[in-house]
mmCIF file of C-alpha atoms and ligand atoms in Angstrom:
data_model
loop_
_atom_site.group_PDB
_atom_site.id
_atom_site.type_symbol
_atom_site.label_atom_id
_atom_site.label_comp_id
_atom_site.label_asym_id
_atom_site.label_seq_id
_atom_site.Cartn_x
_atom_site.Cartn_y
_atom_site.Cartn_z
ATOM 1 C CA UNK A 12 0.921 -8.220 24.138
ATOM 2 C CA UNK A 13 2.182 -6.024 20.882
ATOM 3 C CA UNK A 14 -0.554 -6.075 17.953
ATOM 4 C CA UNK A 15 1.284 -5.004 14.526
ATOM 5 C CA UNK A 16 -2.116 -3.644 13.105
ATOM 6 C CA UNK A 17 -2.849 -2.960 9.164
ATOM 7 C CA UNK A 18 -5.069 0.322 9.663
ATOM 8 C CA UNK A 19 -5.785 0.519 5.536
ATOM 9 C CA UNK A 20 -5.118 3.012 3.359
ATOM 10 C CA UNK A 21 -7.187 5.883 4.375
ATOM 11 C CA UNK A 22 -10.816 5.799 5.290
ATOM 12 C CA UNK A 23 -11.713 5.048 8.949
ATOM 13 C CA UNK A 24 -14.221 2.163 7.967
ATOM 14 C CA UNK A 25 -11.994 0.613 5.725
ATOM 15 C CA UNK A 26 -9.994 -0.805 8.755
ATOM 16 C CA UNK A 27 -10.900 -4.859 9.577
ATOM 17 C CA UNK A 28 -12.973 -5.632 11.872
ATOM 18 C CA UNK A 29 -10.439 -7.303 14.114
ATOM 19 C CA UNK A 30 -7.935 -4.642 13.650
ATOM 20 C CA UNK A 31 -11.388 -2.110 15.048
ATOM 21 C CA UNK A 32 -11.735 -4.629 17.827
ATOM 22 C CA UNK A 33 -8.174 -5.105 19.155
ATOM 23 C CA UNK A 34 -7.910 -1.159 18.704
ATOM 24 C CA UNK A 35 -10.240 -1.035 21.308
ATOM 25 C CA UNK A 36 -8.562 -3.201 23.638
ATOM 26 C CA UNK A 37 -5.598 -1.430 23.542
ATOM 27 C CA UNK A 38 -3.054 0.705 26.746
ATOM 28 C CA UNK A 39 -1.207 1.934 23.975
ATOM 29 C CA UNK A 40 -1.559 3.288 20.784
ATOM 30 C CA UNK A 41 1.485 3.867 18.362
ATOM 31 C CA UNK A 42 0.372 5.024 14.632
ATOM 32 C CA UNK A 43 2.279 6.153 12.004
ATOM 33 C CA UNK A 44 -0.047 10.171 12.015
ATOM 34 C CA UNK A 45 1.407 10.999 7.985
ATOM 35 C CA UNK A 46 -0.630 8.364 6.615
ATOM 36 C CA UNK A 47 -3.418 6.812 9.126
ATOM 37 C CA UNK A 48 -6.322 8.712 9.437
ATOM 38 C CA UNK A 49 -6.919 10.265 12.866
ATOM 39 C CA UNK A 50 -10.044 9.399 12.833
ATOM 40 C CA UNK A 51 -9.311 5.737 13.897
ATOM 41 C CA UNK A 52 -8.250 7.127 17.007
ATOM 42 C CA UNK A 53 -12.094 7.035 17.769
ATOM 43 C CA UNK A 54 -12.168 3.396 18.651
ATOM 44 C CA UNK A 55 -9.421 3.782 22.222
ATOM 45 C CA UNK A 56 -10.392 2.855 25.403
ATOM 46 C CA UNK A 57 -10.404 5.935 28.296
ATOM 47 C CA UNK A 58 -7.068 6.333 28.844
ATOM 48 C CA UNK A 59 -5.375 4.723 26.239
ATOM 49 C CA UNK A 60 -2.144 6.406 25.737
ATOM 50 C CA UNK A 61 -1.184 7.864 22.108
ATOM 51 C CA UNK A 62 2.171 7.915 20.493
ATOM 52 C CA UNK A 63 2.705 9.002 16.716
ATOM 53 C CA UNK A 64 5.288 7.681 15.390
ATOM 54 C CA UNK A 65 5.804 9.967 12.111
ATOM 55 C CA UNK A 66 8.969 11.669 14.578
ATOM 56 C CA UNK A 67 9.540 8.942 16.444
ATOM 57 C CA UNK A 68 12.904 6.977 15.487
ATOM 58 C CA UNK A 69 12.719 2.331 16.082
ATOM 59 C CA UNK A 70 14.681 3.201 19.734
ATOM 60 C CA UNK A 71 11.838 5.418 21.238
ATOM 61 C CA UNK A 72 9.336 3.464 19.556
ATOM 62 C CA UNK A 73 10.796 0.582 21.252
ATOM 63 C CA UNK A 74 10.705 1.984 25.113
ATOM 64 C CA UNK A 75 7.098 2.789 24.587
ATOM 65 C CA UNK A 76 6.725 -0.786 23.804
ATOM 66 C CA UNK A 77 8.866 -1.554 26.927
ATOM 67 C CA UNK A 78 7.365 0.330 29.089
ATOM 68 C CA UNK A 79 3.377 -1.211 28.116
ATOM 69 C CA UNK A 80 4.762 -4.027 28.389
ATOM 70 C CA UNK A 81 6.553 -3.832 31.438
ATOM 71 C CA UNK A 82 3.381 -2.740 33.088
ATOM 72 C CA UNK A 83 1.009 -5.659 31.513
ATOM 73 C CA UNK A 84 -0.562 -4.101 29.003
ATOM 74 C CA UNK A 85 -1.559 -4.135 25.387
ATOM 75 C CA UNK A 86 0.057 -2.509 22.559
ATOM 76 C CA UNK A 87 -1.540 -1.531 19.398
ATOM 77 C CA UNK A 88 1.868 -0.311 16.764
ATOM 78 C CA UNK A 89 -0.954 0.447 13.905
ATOM 79 C CA UNK A 90 0.311 1.329 10.268
ATOM 80 C CA UNK A 91 -0.735 2.135 7.023
ATOM 81 C CA UNK A 92 -2.559 0.155 4.832
ATOM 82 C CA UNK A 93 -0.912 -3.177 4.803
ATOM 83 C CA UNK A 94 2.206 -3.308 7.663
ATOM 84 C CA UNK A 95 3.801 -6.375 5.024
ATOM 85 C CA UNK A 96 4.402 -3.462 2.655
ATOM 86 C CA UNK A 97 7.310 0.054 3.316
ATOM 87 C CA UNK A 98 5.893 -1.140 6.781
ATOM 88 C CA UNK A 99 9.625 -1.037 8.722
ATOM 89 C CA UNK A 100 7.867 -4.034 10.821
ATOM 90 C CA UNK A 101 10.146 -7.013 10.541
ATOM 91 C CA UNK A 102 13.290 -4.436 12.406
ATOM 92 C CA UNK A 103 10.493 -4.452 15.679
ATOM 93 C CA UNK A 104 9.124 -8.230 15.297
ATOM 94 C CA UNK A 105 13.020 -8.818 15.277
ATOM 95 C CA UNK A 106 13.577 -6.410 18.439
ATOM 96 C CA UNK A 107 10.669 -8.398 20.437
ATOM 97 C CA UNK A 108 11.643 -11.604 19.502
ATOM 98 C CA UNK A 109 15.414 -10.566 21.346
ATOM 99 C CA UNK A 110 12.957 -9.232 24.238
ATOM 100 C CA UNK A 111 10.910 -12.830 24.714
ATOM 101 C CA UNK A 112 7.626 -10.015 23.949
ATOM 102 C CA UNK A 113 4.137 -11.884 22.420
ATOM 103 C CA UNK A 114 3.370 -9.813 18.530
ATOM 104 C CA UNK A 115 0.700 -10.700 16.226
ATOM 105 C CA UNK A 116 -0.495 -9.453 13.055
ATOM 106 C CA UNK A 117 -3.304 -7.907 11.770
ATOM 107 C CA UNK A 118 -3.040 -6.689 8.029
ATOM 108 C CA UNK A 119 -5.101 -4.182 6.471
ATOM 109 C CA UNK A 120 -5.870 -3.162 2.419
ATOM 110 C CA UNK A 121 -3.260 -1.765 1.214
ATOM 111 C CA UNK A 122 -2.780 1.193 -0.389
ATOM 112 C CA UNK A 123 -2.981 -0.544 -4.246
ATOM 113 C CA UNK A 124 -6.356 -1.881 -2.763
ATOM 114 C CA UNK A 125 -7.816 1.161 -1.796
ATOM 115 C CA UNK A 126 -6.512 2.530 -5.874
ATOM 116 C CA UNK A 127 -7.439 0.336 -7.598
ATOM 117 C CA UNK A 128 -10.732 0.836 -6.234
ATOM 118 C CA UNK A 129 -10.763 4.743 -7.169
ATOM 119 C CA UNK A 130 -9.957 3.770 -10.427
ATOM 120 C CA UNK A 131 -12.814 2.151 -10.863
ATOM 121 C CA UNK A 132 -10.156 -1.186 -12.523
ATOM 122 C CA UNK A 133 -8.318 -4.787 -12.771
ATOM 123 C CA UNK A 134 -4.947 -4.847 -12.211
ATOM 124 C CA UNK A 135 -5.335 -8.414 -13.930
ATOM 125 C CA UNK A 136 -6.665 -8.172 -17.313
ATOM 126 C CA UNK A 137 -7.151 -11.623 -19.492
ATOM 127 C CA UNK A 138 -4.515 -11.417 -22.313
ATOM 128 C CA UNK A 139 -3.660 -7.645 -20.851
ATOM 129 C CA UNK A 140 -1.891 -8.751 -17.815
ATOM 130 C CA UNK A 141 -1.873 -11.381 -15.048
ATOM 131 C CA UNK A 142 1.027 -10.050 -12.714
ATOM 132 C CA UNK A 143 1.471 -6.816 -10.323
ATOM 133 C CA UNK A 144 4.336 -5.201 -9.470
ATOM 134 C CA UNK A 145 4.589 -3.804 -6.284
ATOM 135 C CA UNK A 146 8.038 -1.341 -6.535
ATOM 136 C CA UNK A 147 9.318 2.088 -5.924
ATOM 137 C CA UNK A 148 11.797 4.072 -7.710
ATOM 138 C CA UNK A 149 15.172 4.602 -5.861
ATOM 139 C CA UNK A 150 15.593 7.495 -4.093
ATOM 140 C CA UNK A 151 17.190 8.034 -0.617
ATOM 141 C CA UNK A 152 16.543 4.318 0.454
ATOM 142 C CA UNK A 153 18.560 2.806 -2.594
ATOM 143 C CA UNK A 154 16.925 -0.304 -4.624
ATOM 144 C CA UNK A 155 18.199 -3.560 -4.964
ATOM 145 C CA UNK A 156 20.148 -3.426 -8.587
ATOM 146 C CA UNK A 157 18.219 -6.054 -10.438
ATOM 147 C CA UNK A 158 14.952 -4.398 -9.015
ATOM 148 C CA UNK A 159 16.523 -1.461 -10.922
ATOM 149 C CA UNK A 160 12.613 -0.066 -12.359
ATOM 150 C CA UNK A 161 13.590 0.092 -15.868
ATOM 151 C CA UNK A 162 14.278 -3.660 -15.598
ATOM 152 C CA UNK A 163 11.215 -4.011 -13.231
ATOM 153 C CA UNK A 164 9.318 -2.041 -16.680
ATOM 154 C CA UNK A 165 10.332 -5.009 -19.238
ATOM 155 C CA UNK A 166 7.636 -6.794 -18.295
ATOM 156 C CA UNK A 167 5.113 -5.257 -19.587
ATOM 157 C CA UNK A 168 2.672 -5.906 -16.858
ATOM 158 C CA UNK A 169 0.335 -3.817 -14.050
ATOM 159 C CA UNK A 170 2.724 -1.985 -12.120
ATOM 160 C CA UNK A 171 2.174 0.004 -9.144
ATOM 161 C CA UNK A 172 4.626 2.247 -7.946
ATOM 162 C CA UNK A 173 4.579 2.918 -3.349
ATOM 163 C CA UNK A 174 6.640 6.290 -2.509
ATOM 164 C CA UNK A 175 7.724 7.648 -6.269
ATOM 165 C CA UNK A 176 5.502 10.873 -6.767
ATOM 166 C CA UNK A 177 8.726 13.183 -5.668
ATOM 167 C CA UNK A 178 10.908 11.318 -8.627
ATOM 168 C CA UNK A 179 8.307 10.992 -11.480
ATOM 169 C CA UNK A 180 11.046 12.136 -14.286
ATOM 170 C CA UNK A 181 13.016 8.980 -13.664
ATOM 171 C CA UNK A 182 10.284 7.383 -13.328
ATOM 172 C CA UNK A 183 8.814 8.171 -16.675
ATOM 173 C CA UNK A 184 12.287 7.886 -18.018
ATOM 174 C CA UNK A 185 13.015 4.455 -16.800
ATOM 175 C CA UNK A 186 9.975 3.313 -17.505
ATOM 176 C CA UNK A 187 10.564 3.761 -21.063
ATOM 177 C CA UNK A 188 14.239 2.624 -20.792
ATOM 178 C CA UNK A 189 11.971 -0.574 -19.805
ATOM 179 C CA UNK A 190 9.946 -1.082 -23.368
ATOM 180 C CA UNK A 191 6.927 0.745 -21.389
ATOM 181 C CA UNK A 192 5.832 3.449 -25.149
ATOM 182 C CA UNK A 193 5.269 7.037 -23.874
ATOM 183 C CA UNK A 194 1.131 6.695 -24.511
ATOM 184 C CA UNK A 195 1.241 3.952 -22.274
ATOM 185 C CA UNK A 196 -1.822 4.299 -19.951
ATOM 186 C CA UNK A 197 -0.888 5.337 -16.375
ATOM 187 C CA UNK A 198 -2.933 6.941 -13.469
ATOM 188 C CA UNK A 199 -2.139 9.062 -10.320
ATOM 189 C CA UNK A 200 -3.751 8.143 -7.230
ATOM 190 C CA UNK A 201 -3.637 10.654 -4.536
ATOM 191 C CA UNK A 202 -4.170 10.217 -0.783
ATOM 192 C CA UNK A 203 -7.004 6.914 -2.450
ATOM 193 C CA UNK A 204 -10.188 6.782 -0.110
ATOM 194 C CA UNK A 205 -9.095 9.724 1.493
ATOM 195 C CA UNK A 206 -12.665 12.351 1.476
ATOM 196 C CA UNK A 207 -9.589 14.087 -0.582
ATOM 197 C CA UNK A 208 -9.349 10.952 -2.657
ATOM 198 C CA UNK A 209 -8.310 12.590 -6.453
ATOM 199 C CA UNK A 210 -7.245 10.262 -9.527
ATOM 200 C CA UNK A 211 -5.731 12.048 -12.431
ATOM 201 C CA UNK A 212 -5.470 10.038 -15.465
ATOM 202 C CA UNK A 213 -2.723 10.122 -18.331
ATOM 203 C CA UNK A 214 0.163 8.345 -20.457
ATOM 204 C CA UNK A 215 3.399 7.107 -18.758
ATOM 205 C CA UNK A 216 5.327 10.157 -21.394
ATOM 206 C CA UNK A 217 3.213 12.712 -18.980
ATOM 207 C CA UNK A 218 3.136 11.550 -15.217
ATOM 208 C CA UNK A 219 5.831 14.677 -13.952
ATOM 209 C CA UNK A 220 3.522 17.499 -15.956
ATOM 210 C CA UNK A 221 0.262 15.621 -14.538
ATOM 211 C CA UNK A 222 1.476 15.242 -10.347
ATOM 212 C CA UNK A 223 2.583 18.943 -10.337
ATOM 213 C CA UNK A 224 0.195 20.707 -13.379
ATOM 214 C CA UNK A 225 -2.231 18.904 -10.369
ATOM 215 C CA UNK A 226 0.413 20.480 -7.283
ATOM 216 C CA UNK A 227 0.878 16.010 -6.126
ATOM 217 C CA UNK A 228 3.924 15.267 -4.478
ATOM 218 C CA UNK A 229 3.064 12.875 -1.652
ATOM 219 C CA UNK A 230 0.550 10.224 -1.016
ATOM 220 C CA UNK A 231 0.180 8.954 -4.142
ATOM 221 C CA UNK A 232 0.315 5.863 -6.036
ATOM 222 C CA UNK A 233 1.373 5.825 -9.864
ATOM 223 C CA UNK A 234 -0.097 2.783 -11.722
ATOM 224 C CA UNK A 235 0.578 1.523 -15.217
ATOM 225 C CA UNK A 236 -0.295 -0.340 -17.987
ATOM 226 C CA UNK A 237 -2.894 -1.531 -20.220
ATOM 227 C CA UNK A 238 -5.234 -2.507 -17.246
ATOM 228 C CA UNK A 239 -5.932 1.691 -17.724
ATOM 229 C CA UNK A 240 -7.408 0.799 -21.326
ATOM 230 C CA UNK A 241 -10.133 -0.814 -23.669
ATOM 231 C CA UNK A 242 -8.729 -3.937 -24.480
ATOM 232 C CA UNK A 243 -8.841 -7.087 -23.112
ATOM 233 C CA UNK A 244 -11.064 -10.662 -23.572
ATOM 234 C CA UNK A 245 -13.649 -12.138 -21.330
ATOM 235 C CA UNK A 246 -12.224 -14.148 -18.527
ATOM 236 C CA UNK A 247 -12.886 -17.762 -19.224
ATOM 237 C CA UNK A 248 -14.090 -18.360 -15.528
ATOM 238 C CA UNK A 249 -17.722 -16.974 -16.649
ATOM 239 C CA UNK A 250 -17.739 -18.307 -20.031
ATOM 240 C CA UNK A 251 -20.638 -19.979 -21.219
ATOM 241 C CA UNK A 252 -18.461 -22.457 -22.889
ATOM 242 C CA UNK A 253 -15.818 -23.568 -19.988
ATOM 243 C CA UNK A 254 -16.379 -26.551 -18.499
ATOM 244 C CA UNK A 255 -14.902 -26.331 -14.584
ATOM 245 C CA UNK A 256 -14.786 -27.573 -11.613
ATOM 246 C CA UNK A 257 -17.850 -25.734 -10.504
ATOM 247 C CA UNK A 258 -19.856 -26.066 -14.025
ATOM 248 C CA UNK A 259 -20.420 -27.721 -17.265
ATOM 249 C CA UNK A 260 -19.999 -25.118 -19.906
ATOM 250 C CA UNK A 261 -22.098 -25.414 -23.308
ATOM 251 C CA UNK A 262 -19.001 -26.715 -25.391
ATOM 252 C CA UNK A 263 -16.539 -29.305 -26.289
HETATM 253 N N1 SAH B 328 1.227 -0.380 4.069
HETATM 254 C C1 SAH B 328 1.286 0.802 3.013
HETATM 255 C C2 SAH B 328 2.787 1.810 2.318
HETATM 256 C C3 SAH B 328 3.249 2.377 3.404
HETATM 257 S S1 SAH B 328 4.493 2.782 2.018
HETATM 258 C C4 SAH B 328 0.119 0.153 2.355
HETATM 259 O O1 SAH B 328 0.300 -1.208 2.250
HETATM 260 O O2 SAH B 328 -0.378 0.855 1.788
HETATM 261 C C5 SAH B 328 3.996 5.199 1.967
HETATM 262 C C6 SAH B 328 3.790 5.364 0.467
HETATM 263 O O3 SAH B 328 2.047 4.234 -0.205
HETATM 264 C C7 SAH B 328 3.188 6.649 0.465
HETATM 265 O O4 SAH B 328 4.209 7.541 0.289
HETATM 266 C C8 SAH B 328 2.772 6.612 -0.912
HETATM 267 O O5 SAH B 328 3.197 6.290 -2.167
HETATM 268 C C9 SAH B 328 1.322 5.541 -0.570
HETATM 269 N N2 SAH B 328 -0.344 5.806 0.099
HETATM 270 C C10 SAH B 328 0.001 4.909 1.763
HETATM 271 N N3 SAH B 328 -1.646 4.995 1.215
HETATM 272 C C11 SAH B 328 -2.191 6.277 0.119
HETATM 273 C C12 SAH B 328 -3.052 6.736 -0.097
HETATM 274 N N4 SAH B 328 -4.294 6.099 0.856
HETATM 275 N N5 SAH B 328 -3.462 6.774 -2.116
HETATM 276 C C13 SAH B 328 -1.615 6.640 -2.052
HETATM 277 N N6 SAH B 328 -1.236 6.062 -1.931
HETATM 278 C C14 SAH B 328 -0.720 5.691 -0.292
#
């Protein structure tokens, strides 16, 4: 059996209860060492074999899974954040399907949730934005043409950029091409939920400069939009005048 598990964004106690339990059952753990907190390995049982996938190819990962399967053991494949985002799990699951191995997926707290917590912010504010675009700047990994950052930016909604900290000049340019004013609020969140977490609030026009001045080159998310500003309207849900399925309002 192979369990794909979301490790959470950094802090070791942000893994799910299920994820922690399955880690304790593993005979083999393959973890993404560049981003997963090694403190999570404290959950492992004695004798568990541990591999850091940072320097491994897909084929090498699969061959470790093969070995454990043939010995009748349990493998945990531990991915940072939630495995469904930039986790490269589909190619692993397809290879496991070919081999006829059973697997399941345990979700995790994604870095974009960790970043919102670090910012003490709400991505979806009434009258500001009701959508979050999670995307990345095209780099060595291309992005489909229709998802070019300037096109995504044309919605003017809340945006969270993964894997883009090294490309902030281009990010600034494309965000502005898409319609964000240079003074639109933005923030760089470095290592959200880790002890070394840092939040740098800036604007769309100062993203590259802010990263440069603070020497942030990786393990950061870029967040953009009016949700980082002061203006919003209060929710209908908790408005005394508003009636909904669970409460009679004072109006109408
Ligand atoms: N599956 C992960 C994302 C993996 S892609 C998730 O759901 O969070 C790796 C990228 O995620 C990094 O380059 C960085 O942009 C971002 N990232 C991962 N952990 C982070 C953290 N704690 N703080 C800020 N960004 C993080």
